[in-house]
Short mmCIF file of C-alpha atoms and ligand atoms in Angstrom, two decimals:
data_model
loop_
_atom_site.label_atom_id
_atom_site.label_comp_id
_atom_site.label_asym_id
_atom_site.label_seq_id
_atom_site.Cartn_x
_atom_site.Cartn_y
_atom_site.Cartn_z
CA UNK W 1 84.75 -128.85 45.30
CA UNK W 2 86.69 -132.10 46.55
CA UNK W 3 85.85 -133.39 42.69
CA UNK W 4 87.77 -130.62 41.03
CA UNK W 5 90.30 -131.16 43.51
CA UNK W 6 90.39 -134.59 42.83
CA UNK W 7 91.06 -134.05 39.20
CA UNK W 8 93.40 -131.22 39.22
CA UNK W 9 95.73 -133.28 41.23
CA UNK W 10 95.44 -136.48 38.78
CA UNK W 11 96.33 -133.54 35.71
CA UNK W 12 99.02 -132.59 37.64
CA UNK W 13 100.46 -136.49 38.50
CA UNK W 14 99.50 -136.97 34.63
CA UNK W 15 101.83 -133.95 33.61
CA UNK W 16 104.60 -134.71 36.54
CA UNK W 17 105.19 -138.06 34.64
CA UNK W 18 105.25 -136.13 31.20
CA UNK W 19 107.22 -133.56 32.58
CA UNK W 20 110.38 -136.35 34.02
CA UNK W 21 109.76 -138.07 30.72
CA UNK W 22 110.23 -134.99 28.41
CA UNK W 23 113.40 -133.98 30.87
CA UNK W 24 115.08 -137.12 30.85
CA UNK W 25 114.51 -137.25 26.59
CA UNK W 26 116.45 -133.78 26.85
CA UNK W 27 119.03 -134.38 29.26
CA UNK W 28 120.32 -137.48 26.86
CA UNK W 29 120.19 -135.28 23.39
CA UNK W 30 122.46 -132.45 22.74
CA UNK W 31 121.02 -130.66 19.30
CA UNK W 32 117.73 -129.60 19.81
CA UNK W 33 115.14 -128.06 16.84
CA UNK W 34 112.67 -125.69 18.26
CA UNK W 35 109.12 -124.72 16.26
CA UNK W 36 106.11 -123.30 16.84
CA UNK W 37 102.87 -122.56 15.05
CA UNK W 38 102.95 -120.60 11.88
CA UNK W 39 101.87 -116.73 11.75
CA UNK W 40 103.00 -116.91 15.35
CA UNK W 41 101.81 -114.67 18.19
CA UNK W 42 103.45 -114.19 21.76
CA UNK W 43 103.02 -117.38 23.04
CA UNK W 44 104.74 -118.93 20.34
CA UNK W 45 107.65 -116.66 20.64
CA UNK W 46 107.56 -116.55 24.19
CA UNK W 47 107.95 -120.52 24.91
CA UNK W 48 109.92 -120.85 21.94
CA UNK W 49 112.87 -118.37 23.32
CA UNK W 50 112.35 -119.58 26.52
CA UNK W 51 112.91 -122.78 25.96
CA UNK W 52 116.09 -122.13 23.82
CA UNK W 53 117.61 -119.86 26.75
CA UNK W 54 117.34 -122.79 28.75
CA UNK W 55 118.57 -125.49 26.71
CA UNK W 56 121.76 -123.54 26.34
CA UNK W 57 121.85 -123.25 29.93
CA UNK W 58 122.45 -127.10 30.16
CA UNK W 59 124.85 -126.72 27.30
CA UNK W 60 122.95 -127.66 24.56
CA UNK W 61 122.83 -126.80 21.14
CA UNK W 62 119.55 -124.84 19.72
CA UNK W 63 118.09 -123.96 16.08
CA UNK W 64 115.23 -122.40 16.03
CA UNK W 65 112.58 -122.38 12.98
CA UNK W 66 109.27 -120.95 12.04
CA UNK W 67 106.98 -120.46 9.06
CA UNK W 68 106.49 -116.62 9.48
CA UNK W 69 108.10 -113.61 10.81
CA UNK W 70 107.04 -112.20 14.32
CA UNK W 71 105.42 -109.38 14.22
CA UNK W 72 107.48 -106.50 14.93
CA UNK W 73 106.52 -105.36 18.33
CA UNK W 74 107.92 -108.78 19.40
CA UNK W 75 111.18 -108.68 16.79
CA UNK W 76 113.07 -106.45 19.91
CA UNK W 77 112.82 -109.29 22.59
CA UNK W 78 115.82 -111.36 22.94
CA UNK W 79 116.71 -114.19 20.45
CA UNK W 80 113.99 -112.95 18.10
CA UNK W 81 116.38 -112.58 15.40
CA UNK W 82 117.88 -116.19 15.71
CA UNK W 83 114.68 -117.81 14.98
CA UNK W 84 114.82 -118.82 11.26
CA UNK W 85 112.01 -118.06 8.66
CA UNK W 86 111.71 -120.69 6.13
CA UNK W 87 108.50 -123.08 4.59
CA UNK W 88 111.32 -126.39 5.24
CA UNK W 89 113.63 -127.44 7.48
CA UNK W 90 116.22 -130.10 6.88
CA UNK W 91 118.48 -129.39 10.03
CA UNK W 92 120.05 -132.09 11.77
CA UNK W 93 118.63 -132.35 15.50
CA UNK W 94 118.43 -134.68 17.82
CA UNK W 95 115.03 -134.05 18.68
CA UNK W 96 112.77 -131.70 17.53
CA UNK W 97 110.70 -129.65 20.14
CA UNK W 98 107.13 -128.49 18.91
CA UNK W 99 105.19 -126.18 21.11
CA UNK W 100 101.52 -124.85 20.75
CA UNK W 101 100.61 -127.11 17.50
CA UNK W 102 98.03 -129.40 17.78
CA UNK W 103 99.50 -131.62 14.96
CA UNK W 104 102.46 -131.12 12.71
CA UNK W 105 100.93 -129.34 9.67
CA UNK W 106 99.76 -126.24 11.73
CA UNK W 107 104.38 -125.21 11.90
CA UNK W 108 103.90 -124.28 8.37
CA UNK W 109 107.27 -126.28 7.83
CA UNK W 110 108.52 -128.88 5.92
CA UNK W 111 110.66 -131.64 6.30
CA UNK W 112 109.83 -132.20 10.39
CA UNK W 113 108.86 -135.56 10.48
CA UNK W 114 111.36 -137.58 10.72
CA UNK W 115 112.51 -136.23 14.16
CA UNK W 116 112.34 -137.58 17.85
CA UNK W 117 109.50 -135.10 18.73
CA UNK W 118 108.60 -133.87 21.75
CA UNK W 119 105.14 -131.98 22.06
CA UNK W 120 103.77 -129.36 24.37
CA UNK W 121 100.81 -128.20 23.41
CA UNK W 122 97.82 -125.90 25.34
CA UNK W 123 95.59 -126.36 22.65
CA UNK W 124 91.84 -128.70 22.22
CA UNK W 125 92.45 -131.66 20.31
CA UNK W 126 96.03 -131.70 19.75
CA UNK W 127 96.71 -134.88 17.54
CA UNK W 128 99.39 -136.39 20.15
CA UNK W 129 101.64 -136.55 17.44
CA UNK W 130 105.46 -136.71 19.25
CA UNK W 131 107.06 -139.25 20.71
CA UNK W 132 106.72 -138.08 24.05
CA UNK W 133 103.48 -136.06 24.29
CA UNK W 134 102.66 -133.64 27.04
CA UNK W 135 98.95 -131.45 26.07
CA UNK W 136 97.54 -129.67 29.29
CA UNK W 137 94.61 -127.71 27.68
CA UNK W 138 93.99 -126.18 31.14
CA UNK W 139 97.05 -124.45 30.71
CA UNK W 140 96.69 -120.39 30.16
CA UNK W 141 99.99 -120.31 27.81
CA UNK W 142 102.07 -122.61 26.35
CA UNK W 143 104.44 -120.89 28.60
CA UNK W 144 103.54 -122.11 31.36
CA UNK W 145 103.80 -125.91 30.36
CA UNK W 146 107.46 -124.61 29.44
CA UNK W 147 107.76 -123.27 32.65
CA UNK W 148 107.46 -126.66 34.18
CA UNK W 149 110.20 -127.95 31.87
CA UNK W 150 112.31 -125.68 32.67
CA UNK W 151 111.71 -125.40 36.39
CA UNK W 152 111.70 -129.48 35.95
CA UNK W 153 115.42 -129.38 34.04
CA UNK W 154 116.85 -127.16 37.42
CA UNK W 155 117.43 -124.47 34.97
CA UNK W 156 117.09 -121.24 37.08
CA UNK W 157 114.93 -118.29 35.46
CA UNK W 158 117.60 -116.13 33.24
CA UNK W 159 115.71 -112.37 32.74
CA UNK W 160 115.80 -113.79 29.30
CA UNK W 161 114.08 -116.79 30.22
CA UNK W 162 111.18 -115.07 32.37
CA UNK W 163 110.97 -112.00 29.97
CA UNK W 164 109.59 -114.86 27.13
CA UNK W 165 107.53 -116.57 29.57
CA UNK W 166 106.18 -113.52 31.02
CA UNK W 167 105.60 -112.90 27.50
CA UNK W 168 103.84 -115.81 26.40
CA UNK W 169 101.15 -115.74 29.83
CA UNK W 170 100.78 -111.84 28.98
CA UNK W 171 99.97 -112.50 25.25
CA UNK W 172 98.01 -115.52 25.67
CA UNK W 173 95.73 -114.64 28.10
CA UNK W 174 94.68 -111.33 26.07
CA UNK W 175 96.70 -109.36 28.69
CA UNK W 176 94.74 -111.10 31.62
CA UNK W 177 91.38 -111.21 29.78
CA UNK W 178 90.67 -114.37 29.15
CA UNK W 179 88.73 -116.75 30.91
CA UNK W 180 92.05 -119.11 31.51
CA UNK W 181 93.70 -117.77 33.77
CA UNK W 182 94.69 -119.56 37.14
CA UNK W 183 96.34 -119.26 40.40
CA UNK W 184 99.30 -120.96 38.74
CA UNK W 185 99.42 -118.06 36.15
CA UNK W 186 99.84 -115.25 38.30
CA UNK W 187 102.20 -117.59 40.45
CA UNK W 188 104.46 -118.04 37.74
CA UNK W 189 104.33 -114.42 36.41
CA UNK W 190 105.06 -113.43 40.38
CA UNK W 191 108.44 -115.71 39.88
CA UNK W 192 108.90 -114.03 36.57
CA UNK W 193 108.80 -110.64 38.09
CA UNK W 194 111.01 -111.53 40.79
CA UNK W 195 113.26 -112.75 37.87
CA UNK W 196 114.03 -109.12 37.06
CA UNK W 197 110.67 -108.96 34.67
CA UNK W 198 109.10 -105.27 34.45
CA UNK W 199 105.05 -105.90 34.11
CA UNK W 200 105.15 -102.16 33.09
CA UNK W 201 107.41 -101.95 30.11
CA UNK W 202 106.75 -105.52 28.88
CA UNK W 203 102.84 -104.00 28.62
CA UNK W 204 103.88 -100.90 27.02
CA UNK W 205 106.35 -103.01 24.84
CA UNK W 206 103.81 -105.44 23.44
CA UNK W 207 100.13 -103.39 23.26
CA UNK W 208 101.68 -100.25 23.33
CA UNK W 209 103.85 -99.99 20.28
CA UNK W 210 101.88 -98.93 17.29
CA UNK W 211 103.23 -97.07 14.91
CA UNK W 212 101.32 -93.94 13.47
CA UNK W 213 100.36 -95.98 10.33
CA UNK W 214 98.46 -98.63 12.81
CA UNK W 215 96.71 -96.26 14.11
CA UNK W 216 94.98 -94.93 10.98
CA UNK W 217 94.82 -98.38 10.33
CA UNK W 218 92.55 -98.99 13.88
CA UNK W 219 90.27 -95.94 12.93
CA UNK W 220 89.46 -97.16 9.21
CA UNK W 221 88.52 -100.51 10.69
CA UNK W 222 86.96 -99.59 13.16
CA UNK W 223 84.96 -96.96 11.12
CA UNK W 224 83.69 -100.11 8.66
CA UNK W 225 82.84 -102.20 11.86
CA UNK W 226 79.50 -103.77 11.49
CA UNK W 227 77.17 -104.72 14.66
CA UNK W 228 75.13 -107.46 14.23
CA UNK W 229 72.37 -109.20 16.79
CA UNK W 230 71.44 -106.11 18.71
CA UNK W 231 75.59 -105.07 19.20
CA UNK W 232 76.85 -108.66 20.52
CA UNK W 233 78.40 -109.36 17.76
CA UNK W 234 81.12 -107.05 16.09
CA UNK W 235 82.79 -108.11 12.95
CA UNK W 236 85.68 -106.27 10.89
CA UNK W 237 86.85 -106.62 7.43
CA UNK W 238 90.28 -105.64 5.60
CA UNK W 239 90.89 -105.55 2.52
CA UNK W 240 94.40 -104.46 0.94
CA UNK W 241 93.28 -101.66 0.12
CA UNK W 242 93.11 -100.35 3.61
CA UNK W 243 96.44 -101.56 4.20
CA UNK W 244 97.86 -99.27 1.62
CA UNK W 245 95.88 -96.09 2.38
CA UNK W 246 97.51 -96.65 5.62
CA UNK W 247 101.04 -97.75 4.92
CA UNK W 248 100.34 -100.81 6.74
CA UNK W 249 101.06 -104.63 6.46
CA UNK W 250 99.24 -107.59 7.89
CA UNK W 251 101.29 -107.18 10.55
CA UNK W 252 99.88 -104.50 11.84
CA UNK W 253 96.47 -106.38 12.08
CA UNK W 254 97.76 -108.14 15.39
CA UNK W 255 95.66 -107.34 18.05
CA UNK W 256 93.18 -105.16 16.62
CA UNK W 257 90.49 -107.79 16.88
CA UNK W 258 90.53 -107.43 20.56
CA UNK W 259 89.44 -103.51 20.72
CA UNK W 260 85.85 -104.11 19.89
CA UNK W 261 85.56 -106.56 22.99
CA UNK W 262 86.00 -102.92 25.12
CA UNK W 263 82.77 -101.82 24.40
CA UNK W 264 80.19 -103.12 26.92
CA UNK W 265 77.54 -105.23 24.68
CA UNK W 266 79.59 -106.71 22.59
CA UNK W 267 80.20 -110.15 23.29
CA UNK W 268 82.25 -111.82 20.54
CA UNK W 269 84.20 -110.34 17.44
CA UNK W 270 85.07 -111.69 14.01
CA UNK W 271 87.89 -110.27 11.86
CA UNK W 272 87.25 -111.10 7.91
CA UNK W 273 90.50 -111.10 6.12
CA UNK W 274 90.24 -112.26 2.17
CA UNK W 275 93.34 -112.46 0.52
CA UNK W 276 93.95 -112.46 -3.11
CA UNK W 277 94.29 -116.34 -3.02
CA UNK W 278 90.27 -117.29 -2.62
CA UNK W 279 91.03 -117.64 0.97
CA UNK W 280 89.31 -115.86 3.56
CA UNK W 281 91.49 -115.66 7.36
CA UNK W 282 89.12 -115.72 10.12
CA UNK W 283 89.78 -114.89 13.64
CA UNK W 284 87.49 -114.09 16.86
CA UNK W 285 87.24 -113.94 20.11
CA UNK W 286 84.92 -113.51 22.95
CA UNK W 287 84.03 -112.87 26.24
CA UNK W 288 83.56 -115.42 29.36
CA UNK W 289 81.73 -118.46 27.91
CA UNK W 290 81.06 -117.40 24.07
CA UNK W 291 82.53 -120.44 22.44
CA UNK W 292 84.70 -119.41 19.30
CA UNK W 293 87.03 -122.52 19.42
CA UNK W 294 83.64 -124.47 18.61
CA UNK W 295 82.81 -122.48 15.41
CA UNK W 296 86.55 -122.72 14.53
CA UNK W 297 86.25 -126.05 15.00
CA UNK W 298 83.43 -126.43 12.53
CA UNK W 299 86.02 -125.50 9.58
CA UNK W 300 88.65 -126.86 10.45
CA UNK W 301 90.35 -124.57 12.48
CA UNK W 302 91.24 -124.01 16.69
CA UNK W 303 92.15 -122.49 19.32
CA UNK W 304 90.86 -121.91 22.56
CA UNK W 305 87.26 -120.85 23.62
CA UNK W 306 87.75 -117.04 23.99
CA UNK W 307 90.24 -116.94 20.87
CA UNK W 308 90.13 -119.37 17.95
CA UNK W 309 90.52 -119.19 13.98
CA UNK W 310 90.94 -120.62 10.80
CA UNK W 311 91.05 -120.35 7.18
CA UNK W 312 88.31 -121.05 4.23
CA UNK W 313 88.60 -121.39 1.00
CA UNK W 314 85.69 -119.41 -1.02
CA UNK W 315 84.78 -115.40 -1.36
CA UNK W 316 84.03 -113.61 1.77
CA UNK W 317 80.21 -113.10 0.26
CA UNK W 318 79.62 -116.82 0.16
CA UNK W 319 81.66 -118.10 3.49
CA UNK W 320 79.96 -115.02 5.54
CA UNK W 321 76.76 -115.85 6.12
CA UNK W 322 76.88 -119.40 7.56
CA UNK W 323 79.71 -118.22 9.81
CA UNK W 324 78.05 -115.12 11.36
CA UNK W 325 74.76 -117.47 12.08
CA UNK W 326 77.08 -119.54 13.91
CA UNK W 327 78.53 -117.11 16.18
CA UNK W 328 75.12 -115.72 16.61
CA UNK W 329 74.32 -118.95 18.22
CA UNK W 330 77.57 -119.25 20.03
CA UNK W 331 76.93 -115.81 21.25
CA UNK W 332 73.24 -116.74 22.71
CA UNK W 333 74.47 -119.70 23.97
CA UNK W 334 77.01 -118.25 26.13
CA UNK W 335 75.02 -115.76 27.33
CA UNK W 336 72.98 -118.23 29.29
CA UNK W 337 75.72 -118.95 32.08
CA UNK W 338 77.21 -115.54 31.91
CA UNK W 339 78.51 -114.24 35.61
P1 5GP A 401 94.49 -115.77 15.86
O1 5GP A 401 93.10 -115.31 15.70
O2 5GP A 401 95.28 -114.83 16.72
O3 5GP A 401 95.17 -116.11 14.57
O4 5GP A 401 94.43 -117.15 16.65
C1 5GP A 401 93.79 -117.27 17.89
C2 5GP A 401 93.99 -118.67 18.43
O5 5GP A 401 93.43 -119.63 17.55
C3 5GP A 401 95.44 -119.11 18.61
O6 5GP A 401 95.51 -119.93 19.77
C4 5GP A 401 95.74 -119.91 17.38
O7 5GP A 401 96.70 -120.87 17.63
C5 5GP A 401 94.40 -120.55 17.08
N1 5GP A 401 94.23 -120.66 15.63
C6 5GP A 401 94.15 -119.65 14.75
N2 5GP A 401 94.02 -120.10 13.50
C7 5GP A 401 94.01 -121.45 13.56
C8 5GP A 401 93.93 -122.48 12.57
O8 5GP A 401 93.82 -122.25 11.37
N3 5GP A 401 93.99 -123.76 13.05
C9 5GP A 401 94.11 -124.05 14.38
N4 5GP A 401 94.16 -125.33 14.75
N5 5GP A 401 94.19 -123.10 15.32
C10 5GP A 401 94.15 -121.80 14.93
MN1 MN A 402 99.08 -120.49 23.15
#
């Protein structure tokens, strides 16, 4: 017990210095470029938006840039529009903020590196890539590092401001599933609330939201689920063809990976997407201590232990195999120290 404390409070000295360094960087610049990770999800958004609302609280000036759209249940929440969608960036900033990318390539977007960066990142191995550097993996969101920034800068929390970290904690922790979750996340989401957040609506907002389309689009996956080692392991497939029957896009794939994890036995879940390119999009996640981040790892890819991914080139036939043995394993593995 007195070890853990011992090295939660050198973390939090670590990140206190990171945090005045990363505050003073700001308070000296006045055009600030704000990215994120590409195909992003509601952490991304979340600490992105915040993080604008409360630059231009101090006055600054904000751009905001991203490979990929948000999906549309998040296109609604405030500043969503503003963030630009484009594979380069040759805006003039004087620094560059990147949050929740372990190194530059994983933005999607070109033309970033000849910035002052400053990097916050929740994410295993993150390549410490910035010029300042601050990477807390213990961190449930990326929001919550941002949190500390902001709280840090004296900016108070705008309902815009804890809407998007609300947003980013609910998102990123699999709406309070995951094993990362602290005291410190439900402290900050208490401030959030208090900030004139609605826990209600922002649920029904972000998981509750489908359109009729995604729901055909749930039961035709779900119908071609396979279960594999005795039910522990539940894997999904699309193909575009399903999209179409159901009038969906990719989009609409966003959180589905996370329904088989409500049935009792099954401990991880893999979602097989090939696309016409060669390339097969993997993503899983798990329950308690089923490593995914450590298969992910194995190609390539990241994350965090219940929810990692990546990409591999190759037909879904030939890639499959190998990659379902090593979930298998993760599976077993994690099994042994489960509560
Ligand atoms: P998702 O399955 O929702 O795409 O991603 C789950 C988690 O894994 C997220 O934290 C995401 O950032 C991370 N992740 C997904 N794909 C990749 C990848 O190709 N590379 C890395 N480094 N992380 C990924
Ligand atoms: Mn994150």
């Amino acid at each position: 017990m007195s070890k853990t404390t011992t090295a939660n409070q050198a973390d939090a000295a670590a990140g206190s210095d990171v945090v005045t360094s990363i505050c003073q960087a700001i308070l000296r610049r006045q055009r600030f470029l704000l990215t994120s990770h590409a195909r992003p999800d509601g952490d991304t958004i979340g600490s992105q938006l915040a993080m604008a609302y409360a630059l231009e609280a101090l006055g600054k000036q904000v751009k905001l840039v991203n490979a990929d759209a948000a999906p549309d249940h998040y296109r609604e929440f405030p500043g969503v529009d503003r963030i630009e969608i484009a594979e380069r960036s040759d805006a003039e900033a004087d620094a560059l903020i990147v949050m929740e990318c372990s190194d530059l390539s994983r933005t999607g977007v070109a033309g970033l590196d000849g910035h002052f960066i400053i990097n916050i990142d929740h994410h295993a191995g993150n390549r410490m890539y910035g010029a300042l550097n601050w990477f807390d993996e213990s961190a449930a969101a990326c929001g919550e590092m941002v949190f500390d920034v902001i709280r840090a800068l004296g900016v108070p929390l705008s309902r815009e401001i804890a809407t998007h970290i609300y947003l980013a904690i609910l998102t990123d922790t699999g709406s309070f599933h995951h094993s990362n979750i602290t005291p410190r996340t439900f402290d900050i989401c208490r401030q959030a609330v208090e900030a004139g957040v609605n826990p209600a609506a922002m649920a029904r907002r972000v998981f509750d939201s489908n359109s009729f389309g995604k729901l055909k689009l749930i039961g035709a996956l779900l119908d071609a689920m396979e279960l594999i080692d005795n039910g522990r392991l539940a894997v999904l497939y699309l193909d575009e063809g399903m999209l179409e029957t159901c009038g969906c896009t990719h989009n609409d794939t966003e959180g589905v990976i996370n329904l088989p994890l409500t049935a009792r036995e099954i401990q991880a879940v893999v979602f097989f997407k090939a696309g016409a390119t060669g390339e097969v999009r993997v993503s899983m996640r798990s329950k308690y201590d089923v490593d995914v981040r450590a298969v992910a790892n194995a190609y390539g890819g990241g994350g965090h232990k219940n929810a990692a991914g990546f990409t591999v080139a190759g037909q879904l036939a030939e890639v499959r195999p190998q990659i379902i043995e090593r979930l298998v394993t993760a599976v077993r593995e994690g099994l042994k120290s489960r509560p």
